Coordinates of C-alpha atoms in Angstrom, one line a residue:
X1 CA 0.0 0.0 0.0
X2 CA 1.3 3.4 -0.9
X3 CA 1.8 5.5 2.2
X4 CA 4.5 7.8 3.6
X5 CA 5.5 5.0 6.0
X6 CA 6.0 2.7 3.1
X7 CA 8.1 5.2 1.2
X8 CA 10.2 5.9 4.3
X9 CA 10.9 2.1 4.8
X10 CA 12.3 1.9 1.3
X11 CA 14.4 5.0 1.9
X12 CA 15.8 3.4 5.1
X13 CA 17.4 0.8 2.8
X14 CA 19.1 3.3 0.5
X15 CA 22.6 4.3 1.4
X16 CA 24.5 7.5 0.6
X17 CA 27.1 6.2 -1.8
X18 CA 29.9 7.9 -0.1
X19 CA 29.0 7.6 3.6
X20 CA 27.6 4.1 3.2
X21 CA 24.7 4.9 5.7
X22 CA 21.0 5.1 5.0
X23 CA 19.8 8.5 3.9
X24 CA 17.2 8.3 6.7
X25 CA 19.8 7.8 9.3
X26 CA 21.8 10.7 7.9
X27 CA 18.7 13.0 8.0
X28 CA 18.9 13.6 4.3
X29 CA 15.2 13.0 3.7
X30 CA 13.6 16.5 3.7
X31 CA 10.1 15.5 2.8
X32 CA 7.9 13.0 1.1
X33 CA 4.8 14.0 -0.9
X34 CA 2.2 11.6 -2.4
X35 CA -0.4 12.8 -4.8
X36 CA -2.6 10.2 -6.5
X37 CA 0.3 7.7 -7.0
X38 CA 2.8 10.4 -7.8
X39 CA 5.6 10.4 -5.2
X40 CA 8.0 13.3 -4.7
X41 CA 11.1 12.7 -2.4
X42 CA 13.1 15.7 -1.1
X43 CA 16.7 14.9 -0.5
X44 CA 19.2 17.3 1.2
X45 CA 22.7 16.6 0.0
X46 CA 25.8 17.0 2.1
X47 CA 27.3 19.3 -0.5
X48 CA 25.5 21.2 -3.5
X49 CA 27.8 19.6 -6.1
X50 CA 27.6 16.0 -4.8
X51 CA 29.1 13.9 -7.7
X52 CA 26.9 10.9 -6.8
X53 CA 23.4 12.5 -6.7
X54 CA 22.5 10.8 -9.9
X55 CA 23.2 7.4 -8.1
X56 CA 21.0 8.5 -5.1
X57 CA 18.3 9.6 -7.5
X58 CA 18.4 6.3 -9.4
X59 CA 18.3 4.2 -6.3
X60 CA 15.3 6.1 -4.8
X61 CA 13.3 6.0 -8.1
X62 CA 13.9 2.2 -8.5
X63 CA 13.2 1.4 -4.8
X64 CA 10.1 3.6 -4.4
X65 CA 8.8 2.6 -7.8
X66 CA 8.3 -1.0 -6.6
X67 CA 5.7 0.0 -4.0
X68 CA 2.3 -1.0 -5.2
X69 CA 0.2 1.9 -6.4
X70 CA 3.2 4.2 -7.4
X71 CA 2.9 5.7 -10.9
X72 CA 5.8 8.0 -10.9
X73 CA 8.7 9.0 -8.7
X74 CA 10.4 12.4 -8.7
X75 CA 13.5 13.3 -6.5
X76 CA 14.2 16.9 -5.7
X77 CA 17.6 18.0 -4.3
X78 CA 18.9 20.8 -2.2
X79 CA 22.0 21.1 0.1
X80 CA 22.6 21.1 3.9
X81 CA 23.2 24.2 5.7
X82 CA 26.3 24.6 7.8
X83 CA 24.3 23.8 10.9
X84 CA 23.0 20.7 9.4
X85 CA 26.5 19.5 8.2
X86 CA 27.9 20.2 11.7
X87 CA 25.0 18.1 13.1
X88 CA 25.9 15.3 10.6
X89 CA 29.6 15.5 11.7
X90 CA 28.5 15.1 15.3
X91 CA 26.2 12.1 14.4
X92 CA 29.2 10.5 12.7
X93 CA 31.5 10.9 15.6
X94 CA 33.3 14.1 14.5
X95 CA 33.1 17.3 16.4
X96 CA 34.9 20.5 16.0
X97 CA 38.2 20.6 14.1
X98 CA 40.6 18.3 15.9
X99 CA 44.3 18.1 16.3
X100 CA 46.5 15.1 17.2
X101 CA 46.3 16.1 20.8
X102 CA 42.5 16.0 21.0
X103 CA 41.4 13.4 18.4
X104 CA 40.2 10.1 19.8
X105 CA 42.1 7.6 17.8
X106 CA 39.7 5.0 18.8
X107 CA 37.1 6.6 16.8
X108 CA 39.1 6.1 13.6
X109 CA 39.8 2.4 13.6
X110 CA 40.0 -0.7 15.8
X111 CA 43.6 -1.3 14.6
X112 CA 46.3 0.6 12.8
X113 CA 48.8 -1.3 10.8
X114 CA 51.7 0.5 9.2
X115 CA 53.3 -1.3 6.1
X116 CA 57.0 -0.4 6.0
X117 CA 60.2 -1.3 4.0
X118 CA 63.7 -0.4 4.3
X119 CA 64.2 0.5 0.8
X120 CA 62.0 1.1 -2.3
X121 CA 61.1 -1.5 -5.0
X122 CA 60.3 -4.4 -2.7
X123 CA 56.7 -4.3 -3.4
X124 CA 55.5 -2.6 -0.1
X125 CA 52.6 -0.8 -1.8
X126 CA 51.6 -4.0 -3.7
X127 CA 51.4 -5.9 -0.5
X128 CA 49.4 -3.0 1.1
X129 CA 46.8 -3.0 -1.7
X130 CA 46.4 -6.8 -1.6
X131 CA 46.2 -6.9 2.2
X132 CA 43.4 -4.3 2.1
X133 CA 41.6 -6.4 -0.5
X134 CA 42.1 -9.5 1.5
X135 CA 40.8 -8.0 4.7
X136 CA 37.9 -6.6 3.0
X137 CA 37.0 -10.0 1.4
X138 CA 36.9 -11.2 5.0
X139 CA 34.2 -8.7 5.7
X140 CA 36.2 -6.0 7.4
X141 CA 36.0 -2.3 6.9
X142 CA 39.5 -1.2 5.8
X143 CA 40.8 2.3 5.4
X144 CA 44.0 2.7 3.4
X145 CA 46.0 5.9 4.0
X146 CA 48.6 6.3 1.3
X147 CA 51.3 8.0 3.5
X148 CA 54.0 7.4 0.8
X149 CA 53.8 11.2 -0.2
X150 CA 56.7 11.0 -2.5
X151 CA 55.7 7.9 -4.4
X152 CA 52.0 7.4 -4.0
X153 CA 50.7 4.5 -6.0
X154 CA 47.7 3.1 -3.8
X155 CA 45.0 4.7 -5.9
X156 CA 46.4 3.2 -9.1
X157 CA 46.8 -0.2 -7.6
X158 CA 43.3 -0.2 -6.2
X159 CA 41.7 1.4 -9.2
X160 CA 40.4 4.3 -7.1
X161 CA 40.5 7.7 -8.9
X162 CA 38.9 11.2 -8.5
X163 CA 38.8 13.9 -6.0
X164 CA 37.1 13.3 -2.6
X165 CA 34.3 15.6 -1.6
X166 CA 34.3 17.3 1.7
X167 CA 31.7 17.9 4.5
X168 CA 32.6 21.1 6.5
X169 CA 36.3 20.6 5.8
X170 CA 36.2 16.8 6.5
X171 CA 37.4 14.8 3.6
X172 CA 35.2 11.9 2.7
X173 CA 37.5 9.0 1.4
X174 CA 37.0 7.4 -2.0
X175 CA 35.7 4.0 -2.1
X176 CA 36.8 0.7 -3.5
X177 CA 33.6 -1.4 -3.3
X178 CA 31.8 -1.4 0.0
X179 CA 34.6 -2.3 2.3
X180 CA 37.7 -0.1 1.3
X181 CA 38.1 3.6 1.9
X182 CA 41.1 5.3 0.5
X183 CA 42.9 8.6 1.0
X184 CA 46.1 9.6 -0.8
X185 CA 48.3 12.6 -1.6
X186 CA 47.6 11.5 -5.2
X187 CA 44.1 12.7 -5.0
X188 CA 45.2 16.4 -4.4
X189 CA 48.2 17.0 -6.4
X190 CA 49.2 16.8 -10.1
X191 CA 50.3 13.2 -10.6
X192 CA 53.1 14.5 -13.0
X193 CA 54.5 16.9 -10.5
X194 CA 57.1 15.8 -7.8
X195 CA 56.2 16.3 -4.3
X196 CA 59.2 18.3 -2.8
X197 CA 58.4 18.8 0.9
X198 CA 60.5 18.8 4.0
X199 CA 59.7 17.6 7.5
X200 CA 57.2 20.2 8.7
X201 CA 55.0 20.1 5.6
X202 CA 55.0 16.3 5.7
X203 CA 54.0 16.2 9.3
X204 CA 51.1 18.6 8.6
X205 CA 49.9 16.5 5.6
X206 CA 49.8 13.2 7.6
X207 CA 48.2 15.0 10.6
X208 CA 45.5 16.3 8.3
X209 CA 45.0 12.9 6.8
X210 CA 44.3 11.5 10.3
X211 CA 42.3 14.5 11.8
X212 CA 40.5 15.9 8.8
X213 CA 39.3 12.7 7.1
X214 CA 35.8 11.2 7.8
X215 CA 36.9 7.5 8.1
X216 CA 33.7 5.5 8.6
X217 CA 33.5 2.5 11.0
X218 CA 36.9 1.2 10.3
X219 CA 38.2 -2.2 11.6
X220 CA 41.6 -1.5 10.1
X221 CA 43.5 1.6 8.9
X222 CA 46.5 0.4 6.8
X223 CA 49.2 3.2 6.4
X224 CA 51.4 2.7 3.4
X225 CA 54.6 4.2 4.6
X226 CA 57.5 5.7 2.5
X227 CA 60.6 3.4 2.4
X228 CA 63.0 4.1 5.1
X229 CA 62.9 5.8 8.5
X230 CA 62.1 9.3 7.7
X231 CA 59.8 12.1 8.9
X232 CA 56.4 10.4 8.0
X233 CA 57.2 7.3 9.9
X234 CA 58.2 9.3 13.0
X235 CA 55.0 11.3 12.7
X236 CA 52.9 8.3 12.6
X237 CA 54.6 6.8 15.6
X238 CA 54.0 10.0 17.6
X239 CA 50.3 10.4 16.4
X240 CA 49.3 6.8 16.9
X241 CA 51.3 5.1 19.5
X242 CA 49.1 1.9 19.0
X243 CA 50.2 1.5 15.6
X244 CA 51.5 -2.0 14.6
X245 CA 54.3 -2.3 12.1
X246 CA 54.4 -4.9 9.2
X247 CA 57.7 -5.1 7.5
X248 CA 58.0 -6.0 3.8
X249 CA 61.3 -7.2 2.3
X250 CA 62.7 -9.2 -0.6
X251 CA 65.0 -12.2 0.2
X252 CA 68.1 -10.1 -0.9
X253 CA 70.5 -9.3 1.8
X254 CA 70.6 -5.6 0.8
X255 CA 66.8 -5.4 1.4
X256 CA 66.6 -7.4 4.6
X257 CA 69.5 -5.4 6.2
X258 CA 67.8 -2.0 5.7
X259 CA 64.4 -3.5 6.7
X260 CA 66.0 -4.5 9.9
X261 CA 66.9 -0.9 10.5
X262 CA 63.2 0.0 10.1
X263 CA 62.4 -2.5 12.7
X264 CA 65.0 -0.9 15.0
X265 CA 63.4 2.5 14.4
X266 CA 60.1 1.0 15.4
X267 CA 61.6 -0.3 18.6
X268 CA 62.9 3.2 19.5
X269 CA 59.5 4.8 18.8
X270 CA 57.7 2.2 20.7
X271 CA 55.8 0.7 17.8
X272 CA 55.1 -3.0 17.8
X273 CA 56.5 -5.1 14.9
X274 CA 53.9 -7.8 14.2
X275 CA 55.5 -9.7 11.4
X276 CA 57.6 -9.9 8.2
X277 CA 56.3 -10.5 4.6
X278 CA 58.8 -11.7 2.0
X279 CA 57.8 -10.5 -1.4
X280 CA 59.3 -11.9 -4.7
X281 CA 60.4 -14.8 -2.6
X282 CA 60.9 -17.1 -5.7
X283 CA 59.8 -17.5 -9.3
X284 CA 58.1 -20.8 -10.1
X285 CA 58.4 -22.3 -13.6
X286 CA 57.1 -25.7 -14.5
X287 CA 56.9 -26.7 -10.8
X288 CA 60.5 -25.7 -10.1
X289 CA 61.3 -22.7 -7.8
X290 CA 64.0 -20.4 -8.7
X291 CA 65.2 -18.1 -5.9
X292 CA 66.3 -15.2 -8.0
X293 CA 66.8 -12.8 -5.1
X294 CA 68.3 -15.3 -2.7
X295 CA 66.6 -17.7 -0.1
X296 CA 65.3 -17.3 3.3
X297 CA 66.0 -13.6 3.7
X298 CA 62.6 -12.9 5.1
X299 CA 62.6 -16.0 7.3
X300 CA 66.0 -14.9 8.8
X301 CA 64.8 -11.4 9.4
X302 CA 61.7 -12.6 11.1
X303 CA 63.8 -14.8 13.3
X304 CA 66.2 -12.0 14.1
X305 CA 63.2 -9.7 15.1
X306 CA 61.5 -12.5 17.0
X307 CA 58.2 -12.1 15.0
X308 CA 56.4 -14.4 12.5
X309 CA 57.1 -14.7 8.9
X310 CA 53.5 -14.0 7.7
X311 CA 53.9 -15.0 4.1
X312 CA 56.3 -15.7 1.2
X313 CA 54.8 -14.1 -2.0
X314 CA 56.2 -15.5 -5.2
X315 CA 57.4 -13.3 -8.1
X316 CA 54.3 -13.4 -10.5
X317 CA 53.3 -11.6 -13.6
X318 CA 49.7 -11.6 -12.4
X319 CA 50.4 -9.8 -9.3
X320 CA 52.0 -7.0 -11.3
X321 CA 49.3 -6.9 -13.8
X322 CA 46.7 -6.7 -11.0
X323 CA 48.5 -3.7 -9.5
X324 CA 48.7 -2.0 -13.0
X325 CA 45.0 -2.4 -13.7
X326 CA 43.6 -1.7 -10.3
X327 CA 42.4 -5.2 -9.7
X328 CA 44.4 -6.8 -6.7
X329 CA 44.9 -10.6 -7.1
X330 CA 43.7 -10.9 -3.5
X331 CA 40.2 -10.5 -4.8
X332 CA 40.5 -10.9 -8.7
X333 CA 43.2 -13.6 -8.9
X334 CA 43.1 -17.4 -9.0
X335 CA 42.0 -19.3 -5.9
X336 CA 45.6 -19.9 -5.1
X337 CA 46.5 -16.2 -5.2
X338 CA 43.4 -15.2 -3.3
X339 CA 44.4 -17.8 -0.6
X340 CA 48.0 -16.5 -0.5
X341 CA 46.9 -13.1 0.8
X342 CA 43.8 -14.3 2.7
X343 CA 46.1 -16.5 4.8
X344 CA 48.2 -13.4 5.7
X345 CA 45.0 -11.5 6.5
X346 CA 43.7 -14.3 8.8
X347 CA 47.0 -14.4 10.6
X348 CA 46.8 -10.7 11.3
X349 CA 43.1 -11.1 12.4
X350 CA 44.2 -13.8 14.9
X351 CA 46.8 -11.4 16.6
X352 CA 46.0 -9.6 19.9
X353 CA 46.9 -5.9 19.2

């Protein structure tokens, strides 16, 4: 039967595409008018230029149109006032502008895992992207903060592009499916221009990505760090003392030795190293393993650090192709490739932070 209550029931099942919460819960429904089978729904957008209002209109038109007796559906839009946006921020758990000294880190995520490497080129970002995909596949809400401000690549590897919208200066992360939220320096700078910043600017950027982003209901926030032990890593350690560190290395001794220095830095800054992942561990050809970069480097590093070796990821063309096309093998690969990263994700799940 066509009633206002029936329409509101349908609307309660329609999510804002960015905030992933029902439009009714977000107080976005301004009115519902019914005249002889013709339904008009008023929706108040968070920002006037919302890029996804077409999706909202489509979902409402389709959903309300299924109610018996509906002949037509019209959706009218306006935008929230400053007061309404502030009320929405409060409802989502974000109050006045925060700083690292006032922000409740527990409101951001249940666990923070920084993915680090001693040197570039070991596949740290590829591991981060696939770990995010694997955790999301397990049903977890995962945020990915691309803190590699000099070599940001997470958006490309996850296939997430565009510029985030903002609600009262709070950045709304872009989405990869329903379970991955992404923020990267790559969303805000010309990808062809180098980022030439020193310590204070880097500190400010990372601080803003923590305090001025509207992360929604995260189980994990993965932080893809720049290689080495520079300013960004120190800022993360100061900002989020509960951060756990995951070290990525290749088997090569040159990589494991500098990865060990990253772990020593973590020890000095009171970060907990939770494991080692050995990437490009071997190349398999016709059932034979060729240890191109050496053997047992990750295993020996993990033993030295007294942490588990969480995975040995082979050198595979498909992993590189997945990163290049924004389709991580952790979700889009073969069952064996999916299981490879799922096993790592499950091991992390079973740890006590």
